[in-house]
Structures are given as structure tokens and as C-alpha cells.
Tab-separated table of C-alpha atoms in Angstrom:
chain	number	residue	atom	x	y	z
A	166	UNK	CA	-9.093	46.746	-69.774
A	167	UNK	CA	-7.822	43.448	-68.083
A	168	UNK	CA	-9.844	42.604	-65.094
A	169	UNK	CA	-7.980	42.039	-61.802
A	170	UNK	CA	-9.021	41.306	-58.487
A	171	UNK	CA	-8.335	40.971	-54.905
A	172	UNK	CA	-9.472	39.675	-51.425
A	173	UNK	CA	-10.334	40.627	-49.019
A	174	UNK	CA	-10.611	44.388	-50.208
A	175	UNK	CA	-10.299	45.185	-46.231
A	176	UNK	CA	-9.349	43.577	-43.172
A	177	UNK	CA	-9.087	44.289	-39.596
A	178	UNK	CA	-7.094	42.161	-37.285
A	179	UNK	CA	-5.123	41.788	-33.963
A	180	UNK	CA	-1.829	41.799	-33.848
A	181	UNK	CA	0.075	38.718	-34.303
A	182	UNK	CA	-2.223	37.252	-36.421
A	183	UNK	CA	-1.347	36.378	-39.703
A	184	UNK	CA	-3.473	37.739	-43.430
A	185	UNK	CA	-3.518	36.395	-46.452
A	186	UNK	CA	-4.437	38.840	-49.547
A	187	UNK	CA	-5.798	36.898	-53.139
A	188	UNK	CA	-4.935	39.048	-56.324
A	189	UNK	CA	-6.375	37.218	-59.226
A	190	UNK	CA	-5.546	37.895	-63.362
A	191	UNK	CA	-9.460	37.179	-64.394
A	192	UNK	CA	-9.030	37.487	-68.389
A	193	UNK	CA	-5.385	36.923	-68.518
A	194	UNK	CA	-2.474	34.789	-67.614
A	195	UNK	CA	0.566	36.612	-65.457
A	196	UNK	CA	3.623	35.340	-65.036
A	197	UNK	CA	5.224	37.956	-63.119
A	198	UNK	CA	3.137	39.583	-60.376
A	199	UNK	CA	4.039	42.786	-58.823
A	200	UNK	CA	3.328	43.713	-54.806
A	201	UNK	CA	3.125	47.307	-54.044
A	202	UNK	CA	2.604	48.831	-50.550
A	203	UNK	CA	1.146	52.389	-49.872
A	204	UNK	CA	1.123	54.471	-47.232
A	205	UNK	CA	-1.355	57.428	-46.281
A	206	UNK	CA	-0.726	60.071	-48.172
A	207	UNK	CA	2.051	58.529	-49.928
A	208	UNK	CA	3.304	56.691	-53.064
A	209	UNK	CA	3.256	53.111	-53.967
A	210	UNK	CA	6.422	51.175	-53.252
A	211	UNK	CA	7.513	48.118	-54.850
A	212	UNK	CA	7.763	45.057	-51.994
A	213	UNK	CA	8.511	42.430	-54.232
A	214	UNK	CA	8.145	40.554	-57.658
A	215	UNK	CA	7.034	37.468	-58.125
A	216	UNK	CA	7.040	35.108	-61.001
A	217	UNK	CA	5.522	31.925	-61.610
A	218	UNK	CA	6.447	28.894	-60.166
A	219	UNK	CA	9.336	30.558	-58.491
A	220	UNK	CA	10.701	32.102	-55.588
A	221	UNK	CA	10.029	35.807	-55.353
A	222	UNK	CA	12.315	38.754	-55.409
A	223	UNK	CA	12.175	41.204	-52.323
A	224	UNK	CA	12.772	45.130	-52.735
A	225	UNK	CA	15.734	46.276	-50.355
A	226	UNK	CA	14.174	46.777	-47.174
A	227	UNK	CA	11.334	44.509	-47.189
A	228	UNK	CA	11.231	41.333	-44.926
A	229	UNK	CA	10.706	38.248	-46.623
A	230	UNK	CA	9.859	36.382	-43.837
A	231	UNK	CA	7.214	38.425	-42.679
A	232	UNK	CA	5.566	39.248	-46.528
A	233	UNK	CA	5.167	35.577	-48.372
A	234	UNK	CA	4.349	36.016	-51.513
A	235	UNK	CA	3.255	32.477	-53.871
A	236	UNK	CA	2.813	32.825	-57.184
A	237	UNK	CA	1.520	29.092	-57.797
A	238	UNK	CA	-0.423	29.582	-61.005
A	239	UNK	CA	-0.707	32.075	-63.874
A	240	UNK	CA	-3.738	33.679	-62.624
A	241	UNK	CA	-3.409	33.528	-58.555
A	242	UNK	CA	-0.742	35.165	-56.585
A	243	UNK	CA	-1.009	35.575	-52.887
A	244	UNK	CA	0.744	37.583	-49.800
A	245	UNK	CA	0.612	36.683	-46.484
A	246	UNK	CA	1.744	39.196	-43.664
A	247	UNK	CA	2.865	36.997	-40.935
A	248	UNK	CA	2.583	38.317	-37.090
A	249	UNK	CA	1.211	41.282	-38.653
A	250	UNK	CA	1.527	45.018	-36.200
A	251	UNK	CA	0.159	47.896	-36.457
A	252	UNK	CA	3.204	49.713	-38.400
A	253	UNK	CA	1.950	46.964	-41.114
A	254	UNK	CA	-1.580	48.637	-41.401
A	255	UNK	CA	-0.942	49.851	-45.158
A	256	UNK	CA	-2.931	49.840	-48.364
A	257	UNK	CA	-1.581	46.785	-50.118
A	258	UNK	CA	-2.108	47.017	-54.339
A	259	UNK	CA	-1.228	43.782	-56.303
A	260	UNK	CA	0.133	44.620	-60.356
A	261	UNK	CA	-0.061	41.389	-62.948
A	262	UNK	CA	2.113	42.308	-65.368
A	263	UNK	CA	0.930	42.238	-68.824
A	264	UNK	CA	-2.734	42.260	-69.632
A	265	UNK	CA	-3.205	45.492	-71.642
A	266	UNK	CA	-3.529	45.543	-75.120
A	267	UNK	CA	-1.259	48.490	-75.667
A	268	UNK	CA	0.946	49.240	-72.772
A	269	UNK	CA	-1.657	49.720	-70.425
A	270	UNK	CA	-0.596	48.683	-66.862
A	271	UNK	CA	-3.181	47.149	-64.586
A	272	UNK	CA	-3.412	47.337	-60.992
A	273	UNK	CA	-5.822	45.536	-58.712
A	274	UNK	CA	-8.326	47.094	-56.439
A	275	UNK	CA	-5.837	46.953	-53.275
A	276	UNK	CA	-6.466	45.427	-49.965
A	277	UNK	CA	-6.523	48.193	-46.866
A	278	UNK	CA	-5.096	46.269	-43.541
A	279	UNK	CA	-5.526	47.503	-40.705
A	280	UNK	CA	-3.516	45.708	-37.357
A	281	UNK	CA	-5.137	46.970	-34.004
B	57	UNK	CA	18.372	60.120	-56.469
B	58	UNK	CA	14.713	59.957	-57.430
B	59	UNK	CA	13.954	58.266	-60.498
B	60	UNK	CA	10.355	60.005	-61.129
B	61	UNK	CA	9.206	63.275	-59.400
B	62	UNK	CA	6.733	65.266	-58.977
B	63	UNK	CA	7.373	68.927	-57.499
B	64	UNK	CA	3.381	69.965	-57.182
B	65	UNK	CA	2.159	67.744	-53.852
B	66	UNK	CA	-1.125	69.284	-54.359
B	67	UNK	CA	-3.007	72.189	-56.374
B	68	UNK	CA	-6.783	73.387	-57.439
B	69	UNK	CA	-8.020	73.782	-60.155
B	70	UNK	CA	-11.311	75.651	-61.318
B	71	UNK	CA	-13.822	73.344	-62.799
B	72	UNK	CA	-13.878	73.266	-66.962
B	73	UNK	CA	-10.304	75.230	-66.641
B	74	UNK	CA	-7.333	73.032	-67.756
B	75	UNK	CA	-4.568	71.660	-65.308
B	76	UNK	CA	-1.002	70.826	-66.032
B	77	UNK	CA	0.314	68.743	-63.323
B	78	UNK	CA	4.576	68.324	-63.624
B	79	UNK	CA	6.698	64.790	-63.975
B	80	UNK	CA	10.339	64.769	-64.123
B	81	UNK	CA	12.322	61.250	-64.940
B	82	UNK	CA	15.420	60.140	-64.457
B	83	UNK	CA	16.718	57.274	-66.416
B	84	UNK	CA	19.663	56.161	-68.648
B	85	UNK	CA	18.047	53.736	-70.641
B	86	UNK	CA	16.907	54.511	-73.957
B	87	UNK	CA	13.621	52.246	-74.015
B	88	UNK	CA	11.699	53.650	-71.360
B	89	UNK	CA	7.831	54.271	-70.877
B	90	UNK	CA	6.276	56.608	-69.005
B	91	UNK	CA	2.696	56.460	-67.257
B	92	UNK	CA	0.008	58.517	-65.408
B	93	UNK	CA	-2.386	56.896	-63.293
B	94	UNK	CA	-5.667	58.479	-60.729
B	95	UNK	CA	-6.304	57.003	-57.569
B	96	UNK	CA	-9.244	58.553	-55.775
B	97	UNK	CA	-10.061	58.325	-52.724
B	98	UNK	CA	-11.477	55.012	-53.054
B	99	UNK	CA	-7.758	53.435	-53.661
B	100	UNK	CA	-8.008	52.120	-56.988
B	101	UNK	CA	-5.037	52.976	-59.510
B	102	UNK	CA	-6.605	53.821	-62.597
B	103	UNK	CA	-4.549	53.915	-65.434
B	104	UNK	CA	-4.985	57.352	-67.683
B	105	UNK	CA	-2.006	57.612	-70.867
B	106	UNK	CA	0.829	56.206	-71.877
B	107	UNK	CA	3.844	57.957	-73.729
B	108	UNK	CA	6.861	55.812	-74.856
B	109	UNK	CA	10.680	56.857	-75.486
B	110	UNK	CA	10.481	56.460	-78.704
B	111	UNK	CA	7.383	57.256	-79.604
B	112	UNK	CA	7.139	60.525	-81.747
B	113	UNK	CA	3.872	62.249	-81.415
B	114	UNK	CA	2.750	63.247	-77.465
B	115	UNK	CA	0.454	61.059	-76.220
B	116	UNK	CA	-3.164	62.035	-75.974
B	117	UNK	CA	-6.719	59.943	-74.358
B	118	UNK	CA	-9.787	62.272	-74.524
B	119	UNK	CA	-9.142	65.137	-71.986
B	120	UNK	CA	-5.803	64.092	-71.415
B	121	UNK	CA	-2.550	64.645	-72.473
B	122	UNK	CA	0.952	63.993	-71.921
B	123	UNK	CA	3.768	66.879	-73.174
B	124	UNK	CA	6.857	64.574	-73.831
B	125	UNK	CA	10.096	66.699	-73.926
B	126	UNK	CA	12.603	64.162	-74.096
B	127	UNK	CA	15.701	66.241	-73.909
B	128	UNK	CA	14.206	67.838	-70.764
B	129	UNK	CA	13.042	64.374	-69.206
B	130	UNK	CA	9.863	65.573	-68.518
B	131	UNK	CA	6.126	63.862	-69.393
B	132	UNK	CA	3.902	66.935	-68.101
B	133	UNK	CA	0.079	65.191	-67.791
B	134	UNK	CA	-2.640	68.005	-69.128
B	135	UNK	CA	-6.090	67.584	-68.218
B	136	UNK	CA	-8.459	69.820	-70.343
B	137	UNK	CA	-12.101	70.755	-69.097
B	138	UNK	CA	-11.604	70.103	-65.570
B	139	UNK	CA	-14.573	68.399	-63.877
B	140	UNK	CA	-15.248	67.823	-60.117
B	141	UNK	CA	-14.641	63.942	-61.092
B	142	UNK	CA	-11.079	64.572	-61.658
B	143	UNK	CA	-10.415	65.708	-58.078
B	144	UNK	CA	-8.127	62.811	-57.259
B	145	UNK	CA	-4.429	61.567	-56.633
B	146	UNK	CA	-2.317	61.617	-59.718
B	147	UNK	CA	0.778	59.611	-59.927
B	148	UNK	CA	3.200	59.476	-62.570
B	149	UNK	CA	5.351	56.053	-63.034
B	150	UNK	CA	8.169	55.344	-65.059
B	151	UNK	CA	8.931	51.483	-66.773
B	152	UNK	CA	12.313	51.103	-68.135
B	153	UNK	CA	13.747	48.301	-70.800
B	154	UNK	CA	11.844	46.177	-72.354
B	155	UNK	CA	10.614	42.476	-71.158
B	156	UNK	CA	9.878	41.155	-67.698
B	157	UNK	CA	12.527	44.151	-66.311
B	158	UNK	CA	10.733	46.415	-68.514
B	159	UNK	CA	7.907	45.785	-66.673
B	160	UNK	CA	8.941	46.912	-63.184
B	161	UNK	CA	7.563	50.433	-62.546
B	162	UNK	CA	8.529	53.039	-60.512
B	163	UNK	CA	6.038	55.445	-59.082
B	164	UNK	CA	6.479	59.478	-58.260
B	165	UNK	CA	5.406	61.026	-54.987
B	166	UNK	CA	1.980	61.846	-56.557
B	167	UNK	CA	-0.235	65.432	-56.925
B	168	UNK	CA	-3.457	66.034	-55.142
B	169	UNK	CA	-5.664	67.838	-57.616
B	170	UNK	CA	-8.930	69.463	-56.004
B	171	UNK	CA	-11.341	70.862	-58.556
B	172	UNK	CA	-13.795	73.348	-57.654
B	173	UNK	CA	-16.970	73.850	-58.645
């Protein structure tokens, strides 16, 4: 399957500082990058869309102030929690779309934040 | 209303006995796809089978496979020959249209499945 990645695969900071997660297509070009959000013991919700070279779209509900998202090439899309607090400690899961040779869907290896 | 759900928040299974865990869609579409995916504990979403609207036959990947009743909107996922491996998080996920739209998915509430040995 297509190989995605992200970084840092966990962080700890203080709040009010700002994080910045990497998910990077490997073996294939994305144009429209997905941003999910999970909660323990809960499902993933869709934050926001992103497509290359353009702004991205926000889900109802989401700030997009405090989530940046750039999408600046076909392989790299990033998110950046600004002033980041504790109710933002969350398991954060990045989706490329495309990339399968059937339908398959892949997701990337999610980044666990944790604000203190 | 929910789009995709998933009725069963958690349930054991005996190890090498089958499991039939439940997914109900919503969706007025007629190109749709449907998808199951495993995240254990370690957080990665791994993807499992894939059953689309149109598609005729039920889908099926080794030990798993999806029963598709369309009029009923359901995509029930059966795994066959439980193993302790398989103790997990299952989510089911619905994409609807086609294109960069049709790629959007939308994610049930999830099962816990514990097998026992």
C-alpha cells in the first residue's frame, strides 16, 4: 500500500506554545490532504481539507486560526496548532487522498499531542 | 442524523470463532463506497475491505468480509477465525460521489472487539 508518514509521531508541550505536525505522501503525489482529529475512545473527525496550492477548507466547528494547515507541495502537508491547551491534547491522523491502487484509503501513522 | 453507525461499542469474541460486527449508512447518493478500517491500540488506521455501491458481489480480503445489503443500507464486516491479533478498534467509513468530494470520508463511532484466547 502507499506509504505515508508523519512527524513527530508524539509530542509533549506547554501550553501556549505552538506544534507543527509533517504528513508526507512517500510513493505518491496528493493533491488533496485530509486532517482528522481523534479523541480517546472516540471516532475520527474531519478538521479540514486541504488541497494543493490553496487555501484549506475547515469542518464546521473547527478554528482556523488556531489549526493552519499548508499544503505547499504534492507530497508535504503540514498543521500547526497555534497557542495549543490542554483540551487540544488529541490524536491527530493526516489522510492523502488517493494513493491506493484500488480504492484503498490511506491514513498516516497519527501524531498524539499532548498540552500540559 | 448520523451518516454511518455502528450500534455494537464493544463485544468479545472467542478466538478461531467468527465475529460479525454491524454498519448502518445513511446516504442519498447513488455512488457511494463503503470502508472498514482496525486501529489498535497503537493508533494506526489500517485499512481492511472495500465494498462499492455498485459493485455486485460482497466484498471479501482473506478472513474478512463485508455483507452488502443495499436496500437495507447496511455493510456488516465478518471476520472468520478470530485470532488474539484482531483484538482492536474497528471503524466503518463511508465515501460518497465520485472525485475529490468522493474522496471525503466519514467515519462511524467504531466497535471494540476483544478476542479471547
Amino acid at each position: 500500500g502507499a506509504v505515508v508518514s508523519q512527524h513527530p509521531s508524539w509530542v509533549i508541550c506547554k501550553s501556549g506554545t505552538s506544534v507543527k505536525i509533517e504528513c508526507r505522501s512517500l510513493d505518491f503525489q496528493a493533491t488533496t490532504m485530509f486532517w482528522y482529529r481523534q479523541f480517546p475512545k472516540q471516532s475520527l473527525m474531519l478538521m479540514a481539507t486541504s488541497n494543493e496550492g490553496s487555501k484549506a477548507t475547515y469542518e464546521q466547528g473547527v478554528e482556523k486560526d488556531k489549526f493552519l494547515i499548508n499544503h505547499a507541495s504534492l507530497t508535504l502537508s503540514t498543521l500547526t496548532v497555534t497557542s495549543a491547551h490542554p483540551e487540544d491534547s488529541s490524536f491527530y491522523i493526516c489522510r492523502p487522498a488517493g494513493g491506493g491502487a484500488g480504492n484503498e484509503q490511506f491514513f498516516g501513522p497519527g501524531t498524539r499531542l499532548t498540552v500540559l | 442524523a448520523q451518516k454511518i453507525t455502528q450500534t455494537q461499542p464493544g463485544m468479545f469474541v472467542q478466538e478461531k470463532e467468527a465475529v460479525t460486527l454491524d454498519c448502518t449508512y445513511d446516504t442519498s447518493d447513488p455512488s457511494y463506497g463503503l470502508f472498514w478500517y482496525k486501529q489498535p491500540s497503537s493508533g494506526e488506521m489500517i485499512f481492511l475491505i472495500y465494498q462499492g455501491s455498485y459493485d455486485q458481489q460482497n466484498a471479501t480480503e482473506g478472513r474478512y468480509s463485508l455483507n452488502f445489503q443495499k436496500a437495507r443500507k447496511s455493510a456488516n464486516l465478518v471476520i472468520s477465525a478470530s485470532q488474539l491479533g484482531d483484538s482492536a478498534m474497528y471503524f466503518c467509513a463511508m465515501r460518497e460521489g465520485y472525485g475529490a468530494a468522493g474522496n471525503k470520508l466519514t467515519f462511524g463511532g467504531g466497535t471494540r472487539v476483544l478476542v479471547k484466547p
